[in-house]
């Protein structure tokens, strides 16, 4: 009923090859492995670092070029997950499907399986500047350490989608993020705290740091990893199990006890999940066997 998680505060900087990217990724993964971690979370849009490699003219690659790295990206993370025995949420990577671009979180299982969750809510910048398309379904993912969901950045600002994830059985929400200033960072962070209180779940979040001077819309990054809990007696009073130093290159690690979630849902100081008023507002129910006591 316990799992150990790490959140990577990924440092963006200009690189010159995919191999350079792979070495940086491997560094973070092996650091987490030294702490015997079960899940490692990378940030949203961290693979935009590959755009800084540039073309033969010395110009940064465009967002349309980023899906060309998908095969290498999947191969790298599949290899690292199977070699280390960890579950790796490879942040998000932009993929192309039916001539549309999607911002997709990837879960790499230790047995080589790969699961995907497209971002469901797309920001104005993603739409207007990068022509991103929204995903159209929410999934939860079963692992030998529990059931999780992957909701990316802006997604966490919508209470309904997190309520759906909890109703489907998710106990831990992984939220890869990418924000360019304090406003965006705190908007996501405060939303993460609200979702833990509303649904009595854990949220693990992290963001990009550093800068890509040649890549439009990735020049500014304001990020911090955090492992966030409900606000109740078994947990830290501020609902923060662990958090990193803002805008520092590091990983943040903590242990999550799922049994504590089940206990507070049943007999906590507040029982928000149990006490929701489905007679007054709609809800999304899981099958009986997935409704956690």
Short mmCIF file of C-alpha atoms in Angstrom, two decimals:
data_model
loop_
_atom_site.label_atom_id
_atom_site.label_comp_id
_atom_site.label_asym_id
_atom_site.label_seq_id
_atom_site.Cartn_x
_atom_site.Cartn_y
_atom_site.Cartn_z
CA UNK A 1 0.00 0.00 0.00
CA UNK A 2 3.06 2.26 -0.12
CA UNK A 3 4.95 3.70 -3.05
CA UNK A 4 7.90 6.03 -3.44
CA UNK A 5 7.75 8.80 -6.02
CA UNK A 6 10.23 11.28 -7.47
CA UNK A 7 9.45 14.50 -9.32
CA UNK A 8 12.12 15.84 -11.69
CA UNK A 9 12.70 19.59 -11.89
CA UNK A 10 14.07 19.28 -15.42
CA UNK A 11 16.63 21.91 -16.46
CA UNK A 12 16.07 23.14 -20.00
CA UNK A 13 19.12 24.38 -21.86
CA UNK A 14 20.33 24.31 -25.45
CA UNK A 15 21.62 20.95 -26.69
CA UNK A 16 23.08 19.75 -29.98
CA UNK A 17 21.98 16.11 -30.32
CA UNK A 18 19.44 13.55 -29.14
CA UNK A 19 22.29 11.75 -27.38
CA UNK A 20 22.85 14.82 -25.21
CA UNK A 21 19.17 14.80 -24.29
CA UNK A 22 19.34 11.08 -23.50
CA UNK A 23 22.30 11.54 -21.16
CA UNK A 24 20.45 14.20 -19.19
CA UNK A 25 17.33 12.04 -18.90
CA UNK A 26 19.39 9.04 -17.81
CA UNK A 27 21.05 11.14 -15.10
CA UNK A 28 17.69 11.93 -13.49
CA UNK A 29 16.41 8.37 -13.83
CA UNK A 30 19.53 6.86 -12.28
CA UNK A 31 19.39 9.39 -9.46
CA UNK A 32 15.84 8.29 -8.69
CA UNK A 33 16.90 4.64 -8.92
CA UNK A 34 19.46 5.22 -6.17
CA UNK A 35 16.54 6.10 -3.90
CA UNK A 36 14.68 2.89 -4.85
CA UNK A 37 11.79 4.84 -6.39
CA UNK A 38 8.63 3.26 -7.82
CA UNK A 39 7.49 6.21 -10.00
CA UNK A 40 9.46 9.01 -11.64
CA UNK A 41 7.66 12.07 -13.04
CA UNK A 42 9.14 14.34 -15.73
CA UNK A 43 7.54 17.71 -16.63
CA UNK A 44 5.26 18.76 -19.44
CA UNK A 45 6.93 19.86 -22.70
CA UNK A 46 10.41 18.95 -21.50
CA UNK A 47 11.12 17.34 -24.88
CA UNK A 48 10.90 20.78 -26.49
CA UNK A 49 14.58 20.82 -25.53
CA UNK A 50 15.06 18.73 -28.68
CA UNK A 51 13.92 21.70 -30.76
CA UNK A 52 17.05 23.57 -29.65
CA UNK A 53 19.19 21.09 -31.61
CA UNK A 54 18.29 23.16 -34.66
CA UNK A 55 18.50 22.55 -38.38
CA UNK A 56 21.27 22.87 -40.96
CA UNK A 57 20.72 26.64 -41.01
CA UNK A 58 21.28 26.93 -37.29
CA UNK A 59 17.63 27.73 -36.64
CA UNK A 60 15.60 26.10 -33.89
CA UNK A 61 13.29 23.31 -34.99
CA UNK A 62 9.55 24.01 -35.00
CA UNK A 63 6.83 22.30 -33.02
CA UNK A 64 5.95 20.48 -36.24
CA UNK A 65 9.39 18.84 -36.13
CA UNK A 66 9.11 17.57 -32.57
CA UNK A 67 7.04 14.44 -33.40
CA UNK A 68 9.95 13.28 -35.56
CA UNK A 69 11.71 12.34 -32.30
CA UNK A 70 8.85 10.18 -31.02
CA UNK A 71 10.40 6.83 -31.91
CA UNK A 72 13.70 7.73 -30.21
CA UNK A 73 11.87 9.16 -27.20
CA UNK A 74 9.75 6.03 -26.70
CA UNK A 75 12.75 3.77 -27.18
CA UNK A 76 14.83 5.69 -24.63
CA UNK A 77 12.22 5.71 -21.90
CA UNK A 78 11.13 2.11 -22.51
CA UNK A 79 14.75 1.04 -22.10
CA UNK A 80 15.21 3.03 -18.89
CA UNK A 81 11.96 1.76 -17.36
CA UNK A 82 12.75 -1.88 -18.08
CA UNK A 83 16.37 -1.59 -16.95
CA UNK A 84 15.55 0.14 -13.67
CA UNK A 85 12.26 -1.59 -12.85
CA UNK A 86 10.58 1.76 -12.27
CA UNK A 87 7.42 3.30 -13.68
CA UNK A 88 8.41 6.44 -15.56
CA UNK A 89 5.94 9.16 -16.50
CA UNK A 90 7.94 10.65 -19.35
CA UNK A 91 6.47 14.12 -18.92
CA UNK A 92 4.66 14.99 -22.12
CA UNK A 93 5.83 14.69 -25.68
CA UNK A 94 4.15 16.14 -28.76
CA UNK A 95 2.98 13.44 -31.15
CA UNK A 96 1.30 13.59 -34.54
CA UNK A 97 -1.82 11.54 -35.21
CA UNK A 98 -3.99 11.94 -38.31
CA UNK A 99 -2.12 15.16 -39.18
CA UNK A 100 -2.97 16.68 -35.78
CA UNK A 101 -0.60 17.49 -32.94
CA UNK A 102 -1.35 16.23 -29.43
CA UNK A 103 0.40 16.94 -26.14
CA UNK A 104 0.60 13.45 -24.66
CA UNK A 105 1.71 12.14 -21.27
CA UNK A 106 3.38 8.75 -21.49
CA UNK A 107 3.58 6.06 -18.81
CA UNK A 108 6.42 3.59 -19.30
CA UNK A 109 5.91 0.38 -17.34
CA UNK A 110 8.81 -1.75 -16.04
CA UNK A 111 7.63 -4.63 -18.26
CA UNK A 112 7.97 -2.57 -21.46
CA UNK A 113 4.35 -1.50 -21.90
CA UNK A 114 3.65 2.11 -22.85
CA UNK A 115 0.39 3.92 -22.01
CA UNK A 116 -0.73 7.34 -23.20
CA UNK A 117 -2.98 10.13 -21.96
CA UNK A 118 -3.46 13.14 -24.23
CA UNK A 119 -3.90 16.51 -22.56
CA UNK A 120 -7.64 17.21 -22.43
CA UNK A 121 -7.72 20.97 -21.94
CA UNK A 122 -5.57 23.06 -24.27
CA UNK A 123 -4.37 26.55 -23.37
CA UNK A 124 -4.81 29.49 -25.76
CA UNK A 125 -1.06 29.52 -26.51
CA UNK A 126 -1.08 25.82 -27.39
CA UNK A 127 -4.01 26.40 -29.73
CA UNK A 128 -3.03 29.72 -31.30
CA UNK A 129 0.73 29.29 -31.56
CA UNK A 130 1.23 25.54 -31.85
CA UNK A 131 -2.12 24.39 -33.25
CA UNK A 132 -2.52 21.66 -30.64
CA UNK A 133 -5.56 19.41 -30.49
CA UNK A 134 -7.26 18.21 -27.31
CA UNK A 135 -7.56 14.58 -26.31
CA UNK A 136 -11.06 13.16 -26.08
CA UNK A 137 -10.97 10.53 -23.33
CA UNK A 138 -9.78 10.07 -19.77
CA UNK A 139 -8.10 6.85 -18.72
CA UNK A 140 -6.76 5.57 -15.42
CA UNK A 141 -3.81 3.21 -15.32
CA UNK A 142 -3.50 0.13 -13.15
CA UNK A 143 -0.07 -0.76 -11.79
CA UNK A 144 1.19 -3.19 -9.18
CA UNK A 145 1.58 -0.15 -6.90
CA UNK A 146 -1.92 1.22 -7.30
CA UNK A 147 -4.17 3.02 -9.79
CA UNK A 148 -3.02 6.38 -11.16
CA UNK A 149 -4.10 9.06 -13.60
CA UNK A 150 -2.03 11.50 -15.67
CA UNK A 151 -3.53 14.97 -16.00
CA UNK A 152 -1.33 17.61 -17.58
CA UNK A 153 -0.93 21.15 -16.24
CA UNK A 154 -4.10 23.02 -17.37
CA UNK A 155 -6.11 19.79 -16.86
CA UNK A 156 -5.68 20.02 -13.08
CA UNK A 157 -7.51 23.38 -13.10
CA UNK A 158 -10.79 21.62 -13.98
CA UNK A 159 -12.36 19.92 -10.93
CA UNK A 160 -14.67 17.75 -13.01
CA UNK A 161 -11.90 15.79 -14.74
CA UNK A 162 -10.12 14.98 -11.48
CA UNK A 163 -13.43 13.88 -9.96
CA UNK A 164 -13.82 11.53 -12.91
CA UNK A 165 -10.32 10.14 -12.38
CA UNK A 166 -11.08 9.46 -8.72
CA UNK A 167 -14.42 7.86 -9.60
CA UNK A 168 -12.55 5.54 -11.96
CA UNK A 169 -10.33 4.46 -9.08
CA UNK A 170 -7.25 6.70 -9.24
CA UNK A 171 -5.54 7.32 -5.89
CA UNK A 172 -2.56 9.26 -7.26
CA UNK A 173 -2.75 12.00 -9.89
CA UNK A 174 0.51 12.73 -11.71
CA UNK A 175 0.50 16.27 -13.08
CA UNK A 176 3.39 17.17 -15.40
CA UNK A 177 3.44 20.93 -15.86
CA UNK A 178 5.18 23.73 -17.75
CA UNK A 179 4.63 27.34 -16.69
CA UNK A 180 6.54 30.43 -17.73
CA UNK A 181 5.85 32.76 -14.81
CA UNK A 182 4.69 32.94 -11.20
CA UNK A 183 1.07 33.45 -12.18
CA UNK A 184 0.84 30.24 -14.16
CA UNK A 185 2.87 28.30 -11.62
CA UNK A 186 0.68 29.26 -8.68
CA UNK A 187 -2.50 28.72 -10.69
CA UNK A 188 -1.50 25.10 -11.25
CA UNK A 189 -0.09 24.61 -7.77
CA UNK A 190 -3.16 25.93 -5.95
CA UNK A 191 -5.36 23.79 -8.19
CA UNK A 192 -3.32 20.70 -7.21
CA UNK A 193 -3.98 21.42 -3.54
CA UNK A 194 -7.70 21.92 -4.15
CA UNK A 195 -7.98 18.61 -6.01
CA UNK A 196 -6.34 16.68 -3.13
CA UNK A 197 -8.86 18.15 -0.69
CA UNK A 198 -11.92 17.62 -2.90
CA UNK A 199 -11.11 14.03 -3.83
CA UNK A 200 -8.83 12.84 -0.99
CA UNK A 201 -6.11 11.77 -3.39
CA UNK A 202 -2.39 12.45 -3.73
CA UNK A 203 -1.10 14.76 -6.47
CA UNK A 204 2.48 14.61 -7.71
CA UNK A 205 3.45 17.58 -9.86
CA UNK A 206 6.58 19.10 -11.36
CA UNK A 207 7.63 21.68 -13.92
CA UNK A 208 10.39 22.72 -16.27
CA UNK A 209 13.12 25.12 -15.18
CA UNK A 210 15.86 26.89 -17.12
CA UNK A 211 15.50 28.36 -20.60
CA UNK A 212 15.61 27.57 -24.30
CA UNK A 213 16.74 30.92 -25.78
CA UNK A 214 16.16 29.86 -29.40
CA UNK A 215 12.76 28.18 -28.90
CA UNK A 216 9.67 30.39 -29.00
CA UNK A 217 7.41 30.13 -25.92
CA UNK A 218 10.06 28.14 -24.01
CA UNK A 219 12.33 31.03 -23.09
CA UNK A 220 10.84 31.46 -19.65
CA UNK A 221 10.21 28.65 -17.16
CA UNK A 222 9.14 28.82 -13.53
CA UNK A 223 8.91 25.43 -11.88
CA UNK A 224 8.96 23.37 -8.73
CA UNK A 225 8.26 19.73 -7.99
CA UNK A 226 5.92 18.82 -5.14
CA UNK A 227 4.20 15.82 -3.60
CA UNK A 228 0.85 17.04 -2.27
CA UNK A 229 -1.55 15.40 0.18
CA UNK A 230 -5.02 16.02 1.55
CA UNK A 231 -5.16 18.38 4.54
CA UNK A 232 -5.99 16.06 7.38
CA UNK A 233 -4.35 14.77 10.56
CA UNK A 234 -2.37 11.83 9.13
CA UNK A 235 -0.71 14.19 6.63
CA UNK A 236 1.41 17.34 6.91
CA UNK A 237 -0.73 20.35 7.99
CA UNK A 238 -0.01 22.29 4.79
CA UNK A 239 -0.64 19.27 2.58
CA UNK A 240 2.96 19.21 1.33
CA UNK A 241 4.77 15.90 1.73
CA UNK A 242 7.82 17.28 -0.07
CA UNK A 243 8.72 20.11 -2.43
CA UNK A 244 11.83 21.25 -4.25
CA UNK A 245 13.65 24.54 -4.34
CA UNK A 246 12.00 26.78 -6.94
CA UNK A 247 13.85 26.87 -10.27
CA UNK A 248 16.65 24.57 -9.11
CA UNK A 249 17.93 21.52 -11.00
CA UNK A 250 16.95 18.63 -8.71
CA UNK A 251 14.55 15.80 -7.99
CA UNK A 252 12.08 15.62 -5.12
CA UNK A 253 11.29 12.28 -3.46
CA UNK A 254 8.71 11.11 -0.91
CA UNK A 255 6.73 8.06 0.18
CA UNK A 256 2.96 7.79 -0.31
CA UNK A 257 0.81 5.56 1.88
CA UNK A 258 -2.43 4.62 0.11
CA UNK A 259 -3.91 3.13 3.28
CA UNK A 260 -3.96 6.61 4.83
CA UNK A 261 -6.15 7.82 1.96
CA UNK A 262 -8.64 5.03 2.55
CA UNK A 263 -8.73 5.79 6.26
CA UNK A 264 -9.39 9.54 5.90
CA UNK A 265 -12.08 8.89 3.29
CA UNK A 266 -13.87 6.79 5.88
CA UNK A 267 -13.21 8.64 9.16
CA UNK A 268 -11.15 11.77 8.56
CA UNK A 269 -11.76 15.19 10.06
CA UNK A 270 -13.70 15.76 6.84
CA UNK A 271 -14.89 13.14 4.38
CA UNK A 272 -15.24 15.18 1.22
CA UNK A 273 -15.43 12.27 -1.17
CA UNK A 274 -18.15 10.49 0.78
CA UNK A 275 -20.07 13.69 1.54
CA UNK A 276 -20.43 15.02 -1.99
CA UNK A 277 -24.06 15.92 -2.76
CA UNK A 278 -24.86 13.92 -5.84
CA UNK A 279 -28.51 14.81 -5.34
CA UNK A 280 -27.63 18.46 -6.07
CA UNK A 281 -24.87 18.17 -8.69
CA UNK A 282 -23.84 15.49 -11.17
CA UNK A 283 -21.15 12.94 -10.46
CA UNK A 284 -19.26 10.24 -12.30
CA UNK A 285 -19.52 6.91 -10.54
CA UNK A 286 -17.08 4.05 -10.92
CA UNK A 287 -18.28 0.44 -10.80
CA UNK A 288 -18.96 -0.61 -7.22
CA UNK A 289 -15.73 -2.55 -6.92
CA UNK A 290 -13.72 0.58 -7.76
CA UNK A 291 -15.41 2.92 -5.30
CA UNK A 292 -12.82 3.07 -2.53
CA UNK A 293 -14.22 2.87 0.96
#
